[in-house]
Every structure is written in structure tokens, then in C-alpha cells.
PDB file of C-alpha atoms in Angstrom:
ATOM      1  CA  ASN M 174     127.860 104.503 137.494  1.00  0.00           C
ATOM      2  CA  ALA M 175     125.812 107.284 135.883  1.00  0.00           C
ATOM      3  CA  GLY M 176     123.172 105.024 134.277  1.00  0.00           C
ATOM      4  CA  VAL M 177     121.596 106.556 131.150  1.00  0.00           C
ATOM      5  CA  THR M 178     122.684 110.113 130.349  1.00  0.00           C
ATOM      6  CA  GLN M 179     120.900 112.330 127.840  1.00  0.00           C
ATOM      7  CA  THR M 180     122.026 115.696 126.517  1.00  0.00           C
ATOM      8  CA  PRO M 181     120.825 118.353 126.148  1.00  0.00           C
ATOM      9  CA  LYS M 182     117.987 118.608 128.692  1.00  0.00           C
ATOM     10  CA  PHE M 183     116.262 121.412 126.779  1.00  0.00           C
ATOM     11  CA  GLN M 184     116.471 122.546 123.150  1.00  0.00           C
ATOM     12  CA  VAL M 185     114.637 124.997 120.921  1.00  0.00           C
ATOM     13  CA  LEU M 186     114.948 124.555 117.157  1.00  0.00           C
ATOM     14  CA  LYS M 187     113.641 126.427 114.175  1.00  0.00           C
ATOM     15  CA  THR M 188     111.669 124.526 111.563  1.00  0.00           C
ATOM     16  CA  GLY M 189     114.037 122.904 109.104  1.00  0.00           C
ATOM     17  CA  GLN M 190     117.063 122.813 111.399  1.00  0.00           C
ATOM     18  CA  SER M 191     118.788 119.547 112.184  1.00  0.00           C
ATOM     19  CA  MET M 192     120.235 118.370 115.469  1.00  0.00           C
ATOM     20  CA  THR M 193     121.407 115.312 117.362  1.00  0.00           C
ATOM     21  CA  LEU M 194     120.156 114.199 120.758  1.00  0.00           C
ATOM     22  CA  GLN M 195     122.842 112.340 122.630  1.00  0.00           C
ATOM     23  CA  CYS M 196     122.361 109.219 124.752  1.00  0.00           C
ATOM     24  CA  ALA M 197     125.043 107.291 126.592  1.00  0.00           C
ATOM     25  CA  GLN M 198     124.906 104.415 129.080  1.00  0.00           C
ATOM     26  CA  ASP M 199     127.653 102.936 131.220  1.00  0.00           C
ATOM     27  CA  MET M 200     125.937  99.682 132.230  1.00  0.00           C
ATOM     28  CA  ASN M 201     127.181  97.617 129.275  1.00  0.00           C
ATOM     29  CA  HIS M 202     123.612  97.180 128.080  1.00  0.00           C
ATOM     30  CA  GLU M 203     123.044  95.716 124.633  1.00  0.00           C
ATOM     31  CA  TYR M 204     119.534  97.043 124.064  1.00  0.00           C
ATOM     32  CA  MET M 205     118.972 100.797 123.633  1.00  0.00           C
ATOM     33  CA  SER M 206     115.932 102.671 122.438  1.00  0.00           C
ATOM     34  CA  TRP M 207     114.441 106.117 121.884  1.00  0.00           C
ATOM     35  CA  TYR M 208     110.907 107.146 122.814  1.00  0.00           C
ATOM     36  CA  ARG M 209     108.880 110.305 122.505  1.00  0.00           C
ATOM     37  CA  GLN M 210     106.231 111.425 124.972  1.00  0.00           C
ATOM     38  CA  ASP M 211     103.444 113.748 123.952  1.00  0.00           C
ATOM     39  CA  PRO M 212     100.919 115.359 126.331  1.00  0.00           C
ATOM     40  CA  GLY M 213      98.393 112.919 127.758  1.00  0.00           C
ATOM     41  CA  MET M 214     100.026 109.945 126.098  1.00  0.00           C
ATOM     42  CA  GLY M 215     102.369 107.197 127.047  1.00  0.00           C
ATOM     43  CA  LEU M 216     105.773 106.817 125.467  1.00  0.00           C
ATOM     44  CA  ARG M 217     106.021 105.721 121.843  1.00  0.00           C
ATOM     45  CA  LEU M 218     109.006 103.886 120.401  1.00  0.00           C
ATOM     46  CA  ILE M 219     110.952 105.721 117.689  1.00  0.00           C
ATOM     47  CA  HIS M 220     113.989 103.519 117.012  1.00  0.00           C
ATOM     48  CA  TYR M 221     115.824 100.795 118.851  1.00  0.00           C
ATOM     49  CA  SER M 222     119.089  98.853 118.730  1.00  0.00           C
ATOM     50  CA  VAL M 223     119.861  95.327 119.944  1.00  0.00           C
ATOM     51  CA  GLY M 224     123.623  95.888 119.772  1.00  0.00           C
ATOM     52  CA  ALA M 225     126.420  97.831 118.129  1.00  0.00           C
ATOM     53  CA  GLY M 226     125.872  98.123 114.384  1.00  0.00           C
ATOM     54  CA  ILE M 227     122.221  97.001 114.543  1.00  0.00           C
ATOM     55  CA  THR M 228     119.257  99.384 114.511  1.00  0.00           C
ATOM     56  CA  ASP M 229     115.592  99.087 113.618  1.00  0.00           C
ATOM     57  CA  GLN M 230     112.451 101.175 113.429  1.00  0.00           C
ATOM     58  CA  GLY M 231     109.826 101.437 116.103  1.00  0.00           C
ATOM     59  CA  GLU M 232     106.290 102.781 115.995  1.00  0.00           C
ATOM     60  CA  VAL M 233     107.015 106.392 114.930  1.00  0.00           C
ATOM     61  CA  PRO M 234     110.353 106.488 113.034  1.00  0.00           C
ATOM     62  CA  ASN M 235     109.625 109.095 110.349  1.00  0.00           C
ATOM     63  CA  GLY M 236     111.863 112.157 110.507  1.00  0.00           C
ATOM     64  CA  TYR M 237     114.459 110.503 112.742  1.00  0.00           C
ATOM     65  CA  ASN M 238     117.732 108.662 112.144  1.00  0.00           C
ATOM     66  CA  VAL M 239     119.855 106.588 114.520  1.00  0.00           C
ATOM     67  CA  SER M 240     123.187 104.811 114.499  1.00  0.00           C
ATOM     68  CA  ARG M 241     124.964 102.567 117.006  1.00  0.00           C
ATOM     69  CA  SER M 242     128.712 102.548 116.453  1.00  0.00           C
ATOM     70  CA  THR M 243     129.520 101.637 120.068  1.00  0.00           C
ATOM     71  CA  THR M 244     127.719  99.749 122.844  1.00  0.00           C
ATOM     72  CA  GLU M 245     127.639 102.892 124.999  1.00  0.00           C
ATOM     73  CA  ASP M 246     126.196 105.514 122.627  1.00  0.00           C
ATOM     74  CA  PHE M 247     122.924 105.763 120.712  1.00  0.00           C
ATOM     75  CA  PRO M 248     122.375 109.239 119.197  1.00  0.00           C
ATOM     76  CA  LEU M 249     119.062 110.312 117.688  1.00  0.00           C
ATOM     77  CA  ARG M 250     119.191 112.680 114.709  1.00  0.00           C
ATOM     78  CA  LEU M 251     116.415 114.982 113.598  1.00  0.00           C
ATOM     79  CA  LEU M 252     117.016 115.546 109.905  1.00  0.00           C
ATOM     80  CA  SER M 253     114.771 118.574 109.294  1.00  0.00           C
ATOM     81  CA  ALA M 254     112.873 119.583 112.411  1.00  0.00           C
ATOM     82  CA  ALA M 255     109.109 120.114 112.192  1.00  0.00           C
ATOM     83  CA  PRO M 256     106.675 121.515 114.798  1.00  0.00           C
ATOM     84  CA  SER M 257     105.126 118.020 115.040  1.00  0.00           C
ATOM     85  CA  GLN M 258     108.413 116.854 116.566  1.00  0.00           C
ATOM     86  CA  THR M 259     107.921 119.094 119.591  1.00  0.00           C
ATOM     87  CA  SER M 260     107.954 116.531 122.380  1.00  0.00           C
ATOM     88  CA  VAL M 261     109.893 115.100 125.288  1.00  0.00           C
ATOM     89  CA  TYR M 262     112.399 112.468 124.188  1.00  0.00           C
ATOM     90  CA  PHE M 263     113.593 109.624 126.375  1.00  0.00           C
ATOM     91  CA  CYS M 264     116.429 107.222 125.830  1.00  0.00           C
ATOM     92  CA  ALA M 265     116.388 103.815 127.523  1.00  0.00           C
ATOM     93  CA  SER M 266     118.678 100.825 127.877  1.00  0.00           C
ATOM     94  CA  SER M 267     118.468  97.265 129.142  1.00  0.00           C
ATOM     95  CA  LEU M 268     120.533  94.103 129.108  1.00  0.00           C
ATOM     96  CA  GLY M 269     118.249  92.870 126.343  1.00  0.00           C
ATOM     97  CA  LEU M 270     118.907  89.430 124.996  1.00  0.00           C
ATOM     98  CA  GLN M 271     121.565  88.778 127.650  1.00  0.00           C
ATOM     99  CA  GLY M 272     118.905  88.195 130.264  1.00  0.00           C
ATOM    100  CA  ASP M 273     117.191  90.657 132.595  1.00  0.00           C
ATOM    101  CA  THR M 274     115.313  93.065 130.341  1.00  0.00           C
ATOM    102  CA  GLU M 275     114.430  95.713 132.910  1.00  0.00           C
ATOM    103  CA  ALA M 276     114.595  99.077 131.121  1.00  0.00           C
ATOM    104  CA  PHE M 277     116.250 102.158 132.604  1.00  0.00           C
ATOM    105  CA  PHE M 278     115.491 105.638 131.301  1.00  0.00           C
ATOM    106  CA  GLY M 279     117.441 108.853 130.972  1.00  0.00           C
ATOM    107  CA  GLN M 280     116.114 112.128 132.341  1.00  0.00           C
ATOM    108  CA  GLY M 281     114.655 113.211 129.014  1.00  0.00           C
ATOM    109  CA  THR M 282     115.204 116.002 126.490  1.00  0.00           C
ATOM    110  CA  ARG M 283     112.457 118.586 126.100  1.00  0.00           C
ATOM    111  CA  LEU M 284     112.480 119.733 122.466  1.00  0.00           C
ATOM    112  CA  THR M 285     110.486 122.639 121.066  1.00  0.00           C
ATOM    113  CA  VAL M 286     110.369 123.284 117.317  1.00  0.00           C
ATOM    114  CA  VAL M 287     109.143 126.744 116.343  1.00  0.00           C
TER     115      VAL M 287
ATOM    116  CA  GLY Z  88     101.164  95.586 118.405  1.00  0.00           C
ATOM    117  CA  ILE Z  89     100.164  94.958 121.973  1.00  0.00           C
ATOM    118  CA  GLN Z  90      97.455  97.215 123.387  1.00  0.00           C
ATOM    119  CA  VAL Z  91      97.953  98.427 126.948  1.00  0.00           C
ATOM    120  CA  GLU Z  92      95.068  99.990 128.858  1.00  0.00           C
ATOM    121  CA  GLN Z  93      95.404 101.658 132.236  1.00  0.00           C
ATOM    122  CA  SER Z  94      92.636 102.609 134.598  1.00  0.00           C
ATOM    123  CA  PRO Z  95      91.555 104.900 136.005  1.00  0.00           C
ATOM    124  CA  PRO Z  96      92.986 107.727 133.895  1.00  0.00           C
ATOM    125  CA  ASP Z  97      92.904 110.108 136.865  1.00  0.00           C
ATOM    126  CA  LEU Z  98      92.855 109.538 140.603  1.00  0.00           C
ATOM    127  CA  ILE Z  99      92.571 112.086 143.406  1.00  0.00           C
ATOM    128  CA  LEU Z 100      93.448 110.867 146.885  1.00  0.00           C
ATOM    129  CA  GLN Z 101      93.472 112.307 150.340  1.00  0.00           C
ATOM    130  CA  GLU Z 102      96.782 111.805 152.090  1.00  0.00           C
ATOM    131  CA  GLY Z 103      96.745 108.477 153.925  1.00  0.00           C
ATOM    132  CA  ALA Z 104      94.292 106.788 151.562  1.00  0.00           C
ATOM    133  CA  ASN Z 105      94.913 103.503 149.734  1.00  0.00           C
ATOM    134  CA  SER Z 106      94.385 102.944 146.023  1.00  0.00           C
ATOM    135  CA  THR Z 107      94.697 100.391 143.234  1.00  0.00           C
ATOM    136  CA  LEU Z 108      95.794 101.087 139.659  1.00  0.00           C
ATOM    137  CA  ARG Z 109      95.127  98.567 136.927  1.00  0.00           C
ATOM    138  CA  CYS Z 110      96.919  97.640 133.708  1.00  0.00           C
ATOM    139  CA  ASN Z 111      95.353  95.341 131.104  1.00  0.00           C
ATOM    140  CA  PHE Z 112      97.238  94.086 128.070  1.00  0.00           C
ATOM    141  CA  SER Z 113      96.042  92.380 124.928  1.00  0.00           C
ATOM    142  CA  ASP Z 114      98.595  89.612 124.322  1.00  0.00           C
ATOM    143  CA  SER Z 115     101.219  87.449 125.994  1.00  0.00           C
ATOM    144  CA  VAL Z 116     104.230  89.403 127.173  1.00  0.00           C
ATOM    145  CA  ASN Z 117     107.787  88.640 128.236  1.00  0.00           C
ATOM    146  CA  ASN Z 118     107.790  91.151 131.050  1.00  0.00           C
ATOM    147  CA  LEU Z 119     105.977  94.076 132.622  1.00  0.00           C
ATOM    148  CA  GLN Z 120     107.257  97.182 134.353  1.00  0.00           C
ATOM    149  CA  TRP Z 121     105.647  99.917 136.428  1.00  0.00           C
ATOM    150  CA  PHE Z 122     107.104 103.434 136.366  1.00  0.00           C
ATOM    151  CA  HIS Z 123     106.392 106.605 138.276  1.00  0.00           C
ATOM    152  CA  GLN Z 124     106.887 109.867 136.377  1.00  0.00           C
ATOM    153  CA  ASN Z 125     107.442 112.584 138.946  1.00  0.00           C
ATOM    154  CA  PRO Z 126     106.419 116.236 138.462  1.00  0.00           C
ATOM    155  CA  TRP Z 127     109.876 116.961 137.030  1.00  0.00           C
ATOM    156  CA  GLY Z 128     109.322 114.423 134.264  1.00  0.00           C
ATOM    157  CA  GLN Z 129     111.763 111.801 135.482  1.00  0.00           C
ATOM    158  CA  LEU Z 130     110.790 108.151 134.951  1.00  0.00           C
ATOM    159  CA  ILE Z 131     111.484 106.108 138.048  1.00  0.00           C
ATOM    160  CA  ASN Z 132     111.469 102.311 137.984  1.00  0.00           C
ATOM    161  CA  LEU Z 133     109.010 100.910 140.509  1.00  0.00           C
ATOM    162  CA  PHE Z 134     108.645  97.244 139.651  1.00  0.00           C
ATOM    163  CA  TYR Z 135     109.909  94.764 137.109  1.00  0.00           C
ATOM    164  CA  ILE Z 136     107.254  92.105 137.486  1.00  0.00           C
ATOM    165  CA  PRO Z 137     106.503  89.543 134.750  1.00  0.00           C
ATOM    166  CA  SER Z 138     104.389  87.534 137.201  1.00  0.00           C
ATOM    167  CA  GLY Z 139     103.634  87.193 140.892  1.00  0.00           C
ATOM    168  CA  THR Z 140     103.709  89.820 143.619  1.00  0.00           C
ATOM    169  CA  LYS Z 141     106.413  92.213 144.753  1.00  0.00           C
ATOM    170  CA  GLN Z 142     106.485  94.797 147.495  1.00  0.00           C
ATOM    171  CA  ASN Z 143     108.614  97.871 148.016  1.00  0.00           C
ATOM    172  CA  GLY Z 144     107.678  99.892 151.074  1.00  0.00           C
ATOM    173  CA  ARG Z 145     104.167 101.274 150.699  1.00  0.00           C
ATOM    174  CA  LEU Z 146     103.941 100.096 147.098  1.00  0.00           C
ATOM    175  CA  SER Z 147     103.209  96.613 145.879  1.00  0.00           C
ATOM    176  CA  ALA Z 148     102.397  95.080 142.502  1.00  0.00           C
ATOM    177  CA  THR Z 149     100.791  91.903 141.284  1.00  0.00           C
ATOM    178  CA  THR Z 150     100.881  90.549 137.740  1.00  0.00           C
ATOM    179  CA  VAL Z 151      98.610  87.711 136.589  1.00  0.00           C
ATOM    180  CA  ALA Z 152     100.160  86.985 133.199  1.00  0.00           C
ATOM    181  CA  THR Z 153      97.672  84.238 132.282  1.00  0.00           C
ATOM    182  CA  GLU Z 154      94.801  86.733 132.664  1.00  0.00           C
ATOM    183  CA  ARG Z 155      96.765  89.630 131.104  1.00  0.00           C
ATOM    184  CA  TYR Z 156      96.597  92.205 133.856  1.00  0.00           C
ATOM    185  CA  SER Z 157      98.687  93.813 136.545  1.00  0.00           C
ATOM    186  CA  LEU Z 158      97.751  95.838 139.621  1.00  0.00           C
ATOM    187  CA  LEU Z 159      99.720  98.493 141.463  1.00  0.00           C
ATOM    188  CA  TYR Z 160      98.762  99.159 145.074  1.00  0.00           C
ATOM    189  CA  ILE Z 161      99.576 102.385 146.872  1.00  0.00           C
ATOM    190  CA  SER Z 162      98.991 102.277 150.618  1.00  0.00           C
ATOM    191  CA  SER Z 163      98.961 105.207 153.040  1.00  0.00           C
ATOM    192  CA  SER Z 164      99.467 107.627 150.158  1.00  0.00           C
ATOM    193  CA  GLN Z 165     101.699 110.678 150.588  1.00  0.00           C
ATOM    194  CA  THR Z 166     101.916 113.894 148.567  1.00  0.00           C
ATOM    195  CA  THR Z 167     105.211 112.669 147.124  1.00  0.00           C
ATOM    196  CA  ASP Z 168     103.274 109.844 145.437  1.00  0.00           C
ATOM    197  CA  SER Z 169     101.708 112.379 143.075  1.00  0.00           C
ATOM    198  CA  GLY Z 170     102.591 112.031 139.407  1.00  0.00           C
ATOM    199  CA  VAL Z 171     101.822 109.752 136.513  1.00  0.00           C
ATOM    200  CA  TYR Z 172     102.079 105.987 136.835  1.00  0.00           C
ATOM    201  CA  PHE Z 173     102.859 104.054 133.667  1.00  0.00           C
ATOM    202  CA  CYS Z 174     102.586 100.391 132.927  1.00  0.00           C
ATOM    203  CA  ALA Z 175     104.832  99.090 130.130  1.00  0.00           C
ATOM    204  CA  VAL Z 176     104.803  95.595 128.672  1.00  0.00           C
ATOM    205  CA  GLU Z 177     107.570  93.909 126.753  1.00  0.00           C
ATOM    206  CA  ALA Z 178     106.501  91.968 123.692  1.00  0.00           C
ATOM    207  CA  ARG Z 179     108.313  88.903 122.396  1.00  0.00           C
ATOM    208  CA  ASP Z 180     110.448  91.188 120.189  1.00  0.00           C
ATOM    209  CA  TYR Z 181     111.715  92.948 123.345  1.00  0.00           C
ATOM    210  CA  LYS Z 182     109.973  96.233 122.505  1.00  0.00           C
ATOM    211  CA  LEU Z 183     108.215  98.088 125.308  1.00  0.00           C
ATOM    212  CA  SER Z 184     104.638  99.274 124.803  1.00  0.00           C
ATOM    213  CA  PHE Z 185     103.302 101.845 127.239  1.00  0.00           C
ATOM    214  CA  GLY Z 186      99.833 102.554 128.504  1.00  0.00           C
ATOM    215  CA  ALA Z 187      98.553 106.143 128.593  1.00  0.00           C
ATOM    216  CA  GLY Z 188      99.152 106.349 132.331  1.00  0.00           C
ATOM    217  CA  THR Z 189      97.197 107.094 135.504  1.00  0.00           C
ATOM    218  CA  THR Z 190      97.596 110.613 136.878  1.00  0.00           C
ATOM    219  CA  VAL Z 191      97.579 110.495 140.682  1.00  0.00           C
ATOM    220  CA  THR Z 192      97.097 113.604 142.793  1.00  0.00           C
ATOM    221  CA  VAL Z 193      97.507 113.228 146.540  1.00  0.00           C
ATOM    222  CA  ARG Z 194      96.122 116.115 148.587  1.00  0.00           C
ATOM    223  CA  ALA Z 195      97.418 117.005 152.043  1.00  0.00           C
TER     224      ALA Z 195
END
């Protein structure tokens, strides 16, 4: 039982490049979400999903896309990277509407856009 | 959205000291969690505590949902307790809102 797994752990992109941050969970959780953490701040919600095929925007969705084709995977796509997207990204999952909503986080992806 | 305020923003402790961290929130919530972010950036679940009191070793937490606050107690602090402590509240739409955190430094 690996929990929530994020890849890669570190990434450097050039402005304008695109990439996908991967997130997978093996706990059969319905609810998955992506957050970004900037220095001196708490985590802010980018996008979330309450189940396969269902996604919605969070607090800071601009510049990011998500999809949820399976229960296990919730990738985050940066369409055209900008320096303002330099941040640490966390993926989280929880049982969601099934009951216990305790959230579990991946180890994070540190992204630098130059 | 829900506003979450944590205090104090920074805390310096001598090893062995006790401390209390506070989390205030602006609206009714489904649940509340406390996390510890260690120096390597990993978020570790401490407590899932919508109401009442829980204890785990030297740590304990109390949430008074009707008064919209939660407290995290650290007793007999150790250097491994250093890091950032986050409070996160879950709104009725199941989204988590985080406070800005309390940075704790425990000195040997």
C-alpha cells in the first residue's frame, strides 16, 4: 500500500514548455486534489475531482488542466509554463463522499520554471 | 471561502518546553486536520479532529467547532518537532482550506 505517489520529485522547465505531473493512489479513494505551496503560505487548491470523469476548479486553476479517467490517477498538466508557476505541488486523496474525509498527501513535486 | 488563521506565525522553543498552537476559522466546517511539514517538505498527518480532543504521544489536539477554533499542544518538545504546522479545514463542499502555518524551531 504505497498511499499517494507523485512523480517526478523535481523538475526544471523553460518558459512556454508543457508537462504533466503524475499522481496515483492505491487506497480506492474517490476524492483527489492538487495544491500548490508557495513560500510562507499555506497550500492553495488548484483542481479537484470527486470521482472518475468528474473534475472542478479550485482557488487557483489558471494555467492548469486535469483529467480523471480512472479512480487511481489524477494528472496535472501545465499547458505553457510560466515563472509564476514555480512552486511545490502536492497531490492529495481521501475517501470523500464515502465517509471519512481525512486527506493524505503525496511527497510533493518541486517545479522551477526559468 | 473559509478563512483560516493560525497563531503564532513563528515559535522558538527550548528542548523540553511545552507549547500551544492555535487555529481559528471563519465558518462552520465538516472537519479539521493538523499536519506537520518536516524540513524535507513532507506533509505528515497528525490529527483528523472535527470536534473533541485526541492525543498521540506528546501531541494532543482539541477542536471546539461551535466556537470555530482548534488547539494543538506539543509537550516536552524535541528537535524532531521542528517544522511547519498547518491547520486545514474542510468546508461543506469537501474542499480543504489551509492556514499559513506556524513555524516551530526547537533548540537543543
